Coordinates of N, CA, C and O in Angstrom, one line a residue:
X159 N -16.6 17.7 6.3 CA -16.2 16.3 6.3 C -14.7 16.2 6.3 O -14.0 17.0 5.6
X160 N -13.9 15.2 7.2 CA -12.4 15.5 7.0 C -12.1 13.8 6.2 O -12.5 12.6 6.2
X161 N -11.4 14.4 5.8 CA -10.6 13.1 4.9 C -9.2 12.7 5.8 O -8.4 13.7 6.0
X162 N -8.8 11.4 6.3 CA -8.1 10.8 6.7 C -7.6 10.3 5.8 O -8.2 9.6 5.0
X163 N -5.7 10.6 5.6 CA -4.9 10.2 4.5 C -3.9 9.2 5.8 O -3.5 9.6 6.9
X164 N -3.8 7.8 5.1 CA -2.8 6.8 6.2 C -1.8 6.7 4.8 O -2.1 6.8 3.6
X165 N -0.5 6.7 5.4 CA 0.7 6.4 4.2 C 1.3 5.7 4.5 O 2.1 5.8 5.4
X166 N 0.9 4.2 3.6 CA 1.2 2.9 3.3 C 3.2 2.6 3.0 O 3.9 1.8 3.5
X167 N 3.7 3.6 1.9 CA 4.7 3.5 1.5 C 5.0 5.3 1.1 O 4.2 6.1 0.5
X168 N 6.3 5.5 1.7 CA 6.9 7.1 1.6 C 8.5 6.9 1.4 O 9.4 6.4 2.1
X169 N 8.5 7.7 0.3 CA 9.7 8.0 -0.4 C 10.7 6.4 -0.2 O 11.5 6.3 0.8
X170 N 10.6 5.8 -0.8 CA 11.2 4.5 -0.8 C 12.4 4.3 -2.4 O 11.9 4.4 -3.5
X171 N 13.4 4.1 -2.1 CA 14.5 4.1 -2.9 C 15.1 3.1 -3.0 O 15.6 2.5 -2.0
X172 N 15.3 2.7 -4.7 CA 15.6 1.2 -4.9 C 17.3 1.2 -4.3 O 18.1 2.2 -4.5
X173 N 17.7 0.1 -3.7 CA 19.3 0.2 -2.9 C 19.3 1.4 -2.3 O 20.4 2.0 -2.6
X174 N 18.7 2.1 -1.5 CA 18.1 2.6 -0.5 C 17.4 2.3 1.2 O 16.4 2.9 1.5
X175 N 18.2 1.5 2.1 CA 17.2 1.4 3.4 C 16.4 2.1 3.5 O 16.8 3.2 3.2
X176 N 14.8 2.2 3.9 CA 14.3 3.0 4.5 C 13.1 2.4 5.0 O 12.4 1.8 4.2
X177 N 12.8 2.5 5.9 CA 11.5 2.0 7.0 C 11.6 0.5 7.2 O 12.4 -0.1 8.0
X178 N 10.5 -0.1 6.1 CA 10.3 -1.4 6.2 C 11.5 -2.4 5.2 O 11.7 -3.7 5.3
X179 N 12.2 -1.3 4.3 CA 12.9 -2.5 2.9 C 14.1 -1.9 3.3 O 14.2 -0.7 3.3
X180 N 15.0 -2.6 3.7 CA 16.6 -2.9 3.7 C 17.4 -2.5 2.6 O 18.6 -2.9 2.7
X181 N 17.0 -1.7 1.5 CA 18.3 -1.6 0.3 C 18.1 -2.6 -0.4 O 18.4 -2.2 -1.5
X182 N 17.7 -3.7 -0.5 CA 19.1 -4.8 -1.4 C 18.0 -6.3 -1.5 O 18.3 -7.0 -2.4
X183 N 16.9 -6.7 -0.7 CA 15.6 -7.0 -1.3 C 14.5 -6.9 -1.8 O 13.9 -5.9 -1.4
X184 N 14.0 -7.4 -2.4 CA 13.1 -7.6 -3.6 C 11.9 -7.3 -3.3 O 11.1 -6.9 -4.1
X185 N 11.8 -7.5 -1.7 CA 10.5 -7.8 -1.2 C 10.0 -7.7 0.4 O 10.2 -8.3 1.4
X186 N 9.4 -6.9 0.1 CA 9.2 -6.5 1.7 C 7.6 -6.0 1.8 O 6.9 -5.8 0.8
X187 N 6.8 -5.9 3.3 CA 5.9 -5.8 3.7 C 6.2 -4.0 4.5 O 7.1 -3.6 5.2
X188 N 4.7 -3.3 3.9 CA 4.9 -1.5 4.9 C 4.1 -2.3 5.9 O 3.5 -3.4 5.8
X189 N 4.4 -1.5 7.1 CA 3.3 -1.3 8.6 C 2.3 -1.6 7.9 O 2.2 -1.4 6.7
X190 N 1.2 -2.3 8.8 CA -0.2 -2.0 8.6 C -0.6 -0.8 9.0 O -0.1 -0.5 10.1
X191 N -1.6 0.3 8.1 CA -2.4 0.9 8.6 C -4.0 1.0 9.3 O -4.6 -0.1 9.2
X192 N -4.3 1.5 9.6 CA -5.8 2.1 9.8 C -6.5 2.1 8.9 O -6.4 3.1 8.2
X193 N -7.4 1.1 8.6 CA -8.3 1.6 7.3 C -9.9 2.1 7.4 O -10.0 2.7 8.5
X194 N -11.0 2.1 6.8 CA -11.6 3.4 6.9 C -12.4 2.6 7.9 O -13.0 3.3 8.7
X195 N -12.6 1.1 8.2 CA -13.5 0.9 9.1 C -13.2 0.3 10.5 O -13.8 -0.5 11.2
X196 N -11.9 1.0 10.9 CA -10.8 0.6 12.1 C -11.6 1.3 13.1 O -11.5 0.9 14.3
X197 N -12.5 2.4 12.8 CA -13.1 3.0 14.0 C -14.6 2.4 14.0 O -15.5 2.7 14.8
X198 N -14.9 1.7 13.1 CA -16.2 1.2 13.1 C -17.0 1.7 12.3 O -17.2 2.7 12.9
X199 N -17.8 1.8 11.2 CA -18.7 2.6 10.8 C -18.3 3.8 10.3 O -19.0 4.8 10.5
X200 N -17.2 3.8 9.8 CA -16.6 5.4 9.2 C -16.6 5.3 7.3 O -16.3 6.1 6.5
X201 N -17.1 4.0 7.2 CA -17.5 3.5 6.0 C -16.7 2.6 5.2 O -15.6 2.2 5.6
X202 N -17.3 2.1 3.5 CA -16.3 1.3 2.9 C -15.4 1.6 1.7 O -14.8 0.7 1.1
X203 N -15.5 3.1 1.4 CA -14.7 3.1 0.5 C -12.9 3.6 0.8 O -12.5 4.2 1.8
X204 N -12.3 3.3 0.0 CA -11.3 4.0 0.2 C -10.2 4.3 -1.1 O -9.9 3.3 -1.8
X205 N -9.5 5.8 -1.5 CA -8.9 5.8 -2.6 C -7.6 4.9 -2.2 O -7.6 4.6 -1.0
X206 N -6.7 4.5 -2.7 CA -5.7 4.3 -2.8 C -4.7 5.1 -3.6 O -5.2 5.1 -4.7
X207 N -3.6 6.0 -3.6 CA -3.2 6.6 -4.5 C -1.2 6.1 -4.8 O -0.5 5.9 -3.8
X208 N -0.8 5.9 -5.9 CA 0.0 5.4 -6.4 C 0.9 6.4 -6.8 O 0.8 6.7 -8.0
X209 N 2.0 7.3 -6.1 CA 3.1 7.8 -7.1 C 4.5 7.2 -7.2 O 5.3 7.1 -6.2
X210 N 4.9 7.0 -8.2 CA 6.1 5.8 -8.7 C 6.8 6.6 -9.7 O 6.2 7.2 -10.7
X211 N 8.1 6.6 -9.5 CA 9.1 7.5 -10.4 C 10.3 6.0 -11.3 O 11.3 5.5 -10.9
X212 N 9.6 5.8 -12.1 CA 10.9 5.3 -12.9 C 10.8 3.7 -11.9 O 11.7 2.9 -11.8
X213 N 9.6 3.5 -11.4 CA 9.6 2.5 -10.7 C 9.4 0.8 -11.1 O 8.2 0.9 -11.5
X214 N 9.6 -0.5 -11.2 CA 9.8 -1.4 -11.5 C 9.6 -2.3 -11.2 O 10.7 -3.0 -11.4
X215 N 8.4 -3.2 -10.6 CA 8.2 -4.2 -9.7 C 6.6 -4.1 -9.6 O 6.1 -3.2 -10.2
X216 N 6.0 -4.9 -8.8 CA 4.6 -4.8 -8.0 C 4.0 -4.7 -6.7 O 4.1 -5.6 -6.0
X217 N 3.5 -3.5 -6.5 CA 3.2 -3.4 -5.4 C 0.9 -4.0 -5.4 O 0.0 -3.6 -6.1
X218 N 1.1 -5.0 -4.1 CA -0.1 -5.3 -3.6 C -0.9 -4.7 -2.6 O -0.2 -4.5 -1.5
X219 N -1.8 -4.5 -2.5 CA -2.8 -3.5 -1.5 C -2.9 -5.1 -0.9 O -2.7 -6.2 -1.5
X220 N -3.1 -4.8 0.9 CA -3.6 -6.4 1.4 C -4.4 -5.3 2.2 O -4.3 -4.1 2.2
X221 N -5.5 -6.4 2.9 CA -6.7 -6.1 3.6 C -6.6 -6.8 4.7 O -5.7 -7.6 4.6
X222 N -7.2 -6.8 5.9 CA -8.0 -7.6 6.6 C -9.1 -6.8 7.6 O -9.2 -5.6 7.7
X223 N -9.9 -7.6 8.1 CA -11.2 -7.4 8.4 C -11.0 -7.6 10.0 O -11.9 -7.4 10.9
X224 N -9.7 -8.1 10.0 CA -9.2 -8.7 12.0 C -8.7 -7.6 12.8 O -7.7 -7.0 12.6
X225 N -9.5 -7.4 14.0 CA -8.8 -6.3 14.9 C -7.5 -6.2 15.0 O -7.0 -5.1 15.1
X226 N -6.7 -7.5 14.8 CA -5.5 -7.7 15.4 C -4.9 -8.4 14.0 O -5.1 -9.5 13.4
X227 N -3.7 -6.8 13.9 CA -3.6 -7.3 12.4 C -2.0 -8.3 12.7 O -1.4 -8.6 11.6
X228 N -1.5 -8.7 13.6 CA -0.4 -9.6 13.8 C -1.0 -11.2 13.4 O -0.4 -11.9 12.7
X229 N -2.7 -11.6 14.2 CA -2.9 -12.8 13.6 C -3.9 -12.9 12.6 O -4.6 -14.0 12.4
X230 N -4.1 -11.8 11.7 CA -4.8 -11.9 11.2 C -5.0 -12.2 9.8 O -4.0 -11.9 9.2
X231 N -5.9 -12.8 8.9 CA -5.5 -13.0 7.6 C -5.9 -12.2 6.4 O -7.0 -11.7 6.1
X232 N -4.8 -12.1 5.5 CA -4.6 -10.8 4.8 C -5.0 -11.3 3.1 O -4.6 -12.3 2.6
X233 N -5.9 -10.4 2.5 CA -6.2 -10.9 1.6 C -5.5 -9.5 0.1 O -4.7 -8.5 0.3
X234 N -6.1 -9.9 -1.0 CA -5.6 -8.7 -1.7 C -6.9 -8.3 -2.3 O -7.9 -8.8 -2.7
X235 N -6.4 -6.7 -2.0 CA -7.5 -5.4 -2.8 C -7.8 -4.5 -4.2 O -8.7 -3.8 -4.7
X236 N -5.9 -5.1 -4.4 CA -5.9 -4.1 -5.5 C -4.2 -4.0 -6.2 O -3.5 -3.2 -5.6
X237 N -3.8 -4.6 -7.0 CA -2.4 -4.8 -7.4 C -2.2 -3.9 -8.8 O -2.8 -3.8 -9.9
X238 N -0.5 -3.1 -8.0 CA -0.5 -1.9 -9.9 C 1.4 -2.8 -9.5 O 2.4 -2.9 -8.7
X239 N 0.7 -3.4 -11.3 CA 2.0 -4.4 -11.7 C 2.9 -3.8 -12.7 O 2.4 -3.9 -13.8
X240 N 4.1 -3.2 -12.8 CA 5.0 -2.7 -13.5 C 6.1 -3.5 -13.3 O 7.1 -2.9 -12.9
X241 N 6.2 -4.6 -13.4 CA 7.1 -5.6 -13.1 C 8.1 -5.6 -14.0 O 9.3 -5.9 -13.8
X242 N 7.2 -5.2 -15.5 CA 7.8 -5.8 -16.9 C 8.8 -4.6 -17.4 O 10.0 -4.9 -17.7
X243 N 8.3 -3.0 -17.6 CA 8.6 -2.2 -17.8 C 8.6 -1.0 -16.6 O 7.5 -0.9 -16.0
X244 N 9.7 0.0 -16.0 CA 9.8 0.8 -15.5 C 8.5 1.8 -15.5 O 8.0 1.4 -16.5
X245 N 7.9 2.6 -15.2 CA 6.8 3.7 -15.2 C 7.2 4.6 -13.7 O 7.7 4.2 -12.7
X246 N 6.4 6.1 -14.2 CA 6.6 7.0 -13.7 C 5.1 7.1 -14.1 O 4.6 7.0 -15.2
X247 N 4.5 7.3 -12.8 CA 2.5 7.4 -12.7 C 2.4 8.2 -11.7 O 3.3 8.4 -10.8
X248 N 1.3 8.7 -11.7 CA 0.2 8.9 -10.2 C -0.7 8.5 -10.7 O -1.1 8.8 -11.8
X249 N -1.5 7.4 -9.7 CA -2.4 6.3 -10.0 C -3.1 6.1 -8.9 O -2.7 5.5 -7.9
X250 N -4.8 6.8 -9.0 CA -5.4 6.2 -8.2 C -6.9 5.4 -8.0 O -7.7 5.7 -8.8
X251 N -7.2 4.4 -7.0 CA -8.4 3.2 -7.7 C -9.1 3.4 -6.4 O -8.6 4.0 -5.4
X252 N -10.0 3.1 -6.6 CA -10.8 3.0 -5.2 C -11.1 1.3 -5.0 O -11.2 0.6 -5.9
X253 N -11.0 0.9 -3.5 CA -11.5 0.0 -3.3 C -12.3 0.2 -2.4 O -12.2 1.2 -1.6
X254 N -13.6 -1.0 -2.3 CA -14.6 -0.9 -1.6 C -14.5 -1.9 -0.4 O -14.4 -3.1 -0.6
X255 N -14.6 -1.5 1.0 CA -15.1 -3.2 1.7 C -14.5 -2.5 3.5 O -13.8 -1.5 3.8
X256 N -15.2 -3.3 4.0 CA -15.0 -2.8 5.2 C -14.0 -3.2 6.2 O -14.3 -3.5 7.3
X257 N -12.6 -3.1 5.6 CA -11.2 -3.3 6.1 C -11.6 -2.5 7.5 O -12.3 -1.6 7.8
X258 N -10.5 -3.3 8.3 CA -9.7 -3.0 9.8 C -8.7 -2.4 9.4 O -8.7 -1.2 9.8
X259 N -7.5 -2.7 8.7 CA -6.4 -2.9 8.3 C -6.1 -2.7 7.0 O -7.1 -2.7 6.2
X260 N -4.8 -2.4 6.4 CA -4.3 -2.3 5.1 C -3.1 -1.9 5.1 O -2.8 -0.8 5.6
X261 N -2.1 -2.8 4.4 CA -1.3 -3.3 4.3 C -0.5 -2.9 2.9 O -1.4 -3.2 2.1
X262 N 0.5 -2.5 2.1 CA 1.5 -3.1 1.1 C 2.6 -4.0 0.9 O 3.6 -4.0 1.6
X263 N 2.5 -4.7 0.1 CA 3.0 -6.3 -0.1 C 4.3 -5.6 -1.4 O 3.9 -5.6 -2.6
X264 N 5.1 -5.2 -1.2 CA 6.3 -4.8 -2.5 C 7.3 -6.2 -2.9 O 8.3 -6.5 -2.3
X265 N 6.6 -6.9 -4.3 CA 7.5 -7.8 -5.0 C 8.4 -7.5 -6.5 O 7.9 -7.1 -7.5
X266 N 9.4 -7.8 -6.5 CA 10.2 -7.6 -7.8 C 10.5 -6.6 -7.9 O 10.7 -6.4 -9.1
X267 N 10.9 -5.4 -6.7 CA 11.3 -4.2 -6.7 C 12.7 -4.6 -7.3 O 13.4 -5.5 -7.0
X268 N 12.7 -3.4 -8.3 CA 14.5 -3.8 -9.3 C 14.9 -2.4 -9.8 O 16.0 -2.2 -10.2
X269 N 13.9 -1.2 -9.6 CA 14.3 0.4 -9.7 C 13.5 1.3 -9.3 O 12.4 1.0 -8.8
X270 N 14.0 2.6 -9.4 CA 13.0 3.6 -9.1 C 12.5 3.7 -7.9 O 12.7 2.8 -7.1
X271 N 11.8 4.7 -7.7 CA 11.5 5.2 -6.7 C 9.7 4.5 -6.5 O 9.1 3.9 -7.4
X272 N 9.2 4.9 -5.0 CA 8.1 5.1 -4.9 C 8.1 6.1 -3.9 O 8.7 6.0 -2.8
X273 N 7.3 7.3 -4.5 CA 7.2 8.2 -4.1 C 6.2 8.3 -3.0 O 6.7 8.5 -2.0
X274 N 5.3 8.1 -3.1 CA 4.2 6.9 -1.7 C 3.0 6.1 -2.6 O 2.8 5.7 -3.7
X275 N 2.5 6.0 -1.4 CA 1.4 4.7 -1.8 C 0.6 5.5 -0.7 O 1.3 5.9 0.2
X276 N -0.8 5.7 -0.5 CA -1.3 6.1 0.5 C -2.7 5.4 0.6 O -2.9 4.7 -0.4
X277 N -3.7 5.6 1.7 CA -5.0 5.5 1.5 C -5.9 6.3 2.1 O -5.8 6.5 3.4
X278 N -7.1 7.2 1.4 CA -7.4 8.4 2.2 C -8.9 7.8 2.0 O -9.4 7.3 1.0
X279 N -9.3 8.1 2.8 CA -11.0 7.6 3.2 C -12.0 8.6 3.8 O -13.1 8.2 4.1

C-alpha cells in the first residue's frame, strides 16, 4: 500500500517571506492540495500532521468536495488554535470525508516557526 504525503505548509518563518505568507501578515492562505479523494475512490480518511516550533497563532484545515478548487466552497475540517500561548508540538488528527481539495487558512500568526502541516492518506 503507498501512502501519499501532500505538504499543506513547509518550513514557514514568522517575518520571514516564504511561499504563500509575505513576512509581515497575519494571515494568509497555502496552495490547495490533492486530497485523498482527488483521484476518486482512493478513500476518506486522511492524517493531518502538525509540527510548530515556538509557534503562535491558528492554523485551519479547509476542505472542499469541488473539482475546481478556484470556485469552489471551502469549508473547515479541523483547527489546532495556539493563538493564546506559543507551543512547540507534533500533532496529528485524522479527518474523515471525501475531500477533492485541502487547503490551510493561517490566522494570528505573531511567532515561531511552522515546521509543516501535511496530509498523508
Amino acid at each position: 500500500m503507498t501512502i501519499t504525503v501532500q505538504t499543506l505548509l513547509d518550513d514557514v518563518v514568522y517575518g520571514t517571506a516564504s511561499g504563500n505568507y509575505d513576512g509581515s501578515s497575519q494571515d494568509f492562505y497555502s496552495d490547495a492540495v490533492p486530497a485523498a479523494n482527488y483521484y476518486g475512490g482512493q478513500g476518506s480518511l486522511q492524517t493531518i500532521f502538525y509540527r510548530l516550533a515556538g509557534f503562535s497563532g491558528i492554523i485551519t484545515i479547509e476542505a472542499t468536495l469541488n473539482d475546481n478548487q478556484d470556485s469552489a466552497l471551502w469549508f473547515e475540517v479541523d483547527q489546532y488554535d495556539a493563538a493564546s500561548t506559543p507551543v512547540t508540538d507534533y500533532h496529528p488528527v485524522n479527518v474523515v470525508g471525501n475531500f477533492v481539495w485541502l487547503r490551510a487558512h493561517v490566522t494570528m500568526f505573531d511567532s515561531g516557526t511552522i515546521e509543516f502541516v501535511t496530509a498523508n492518506y
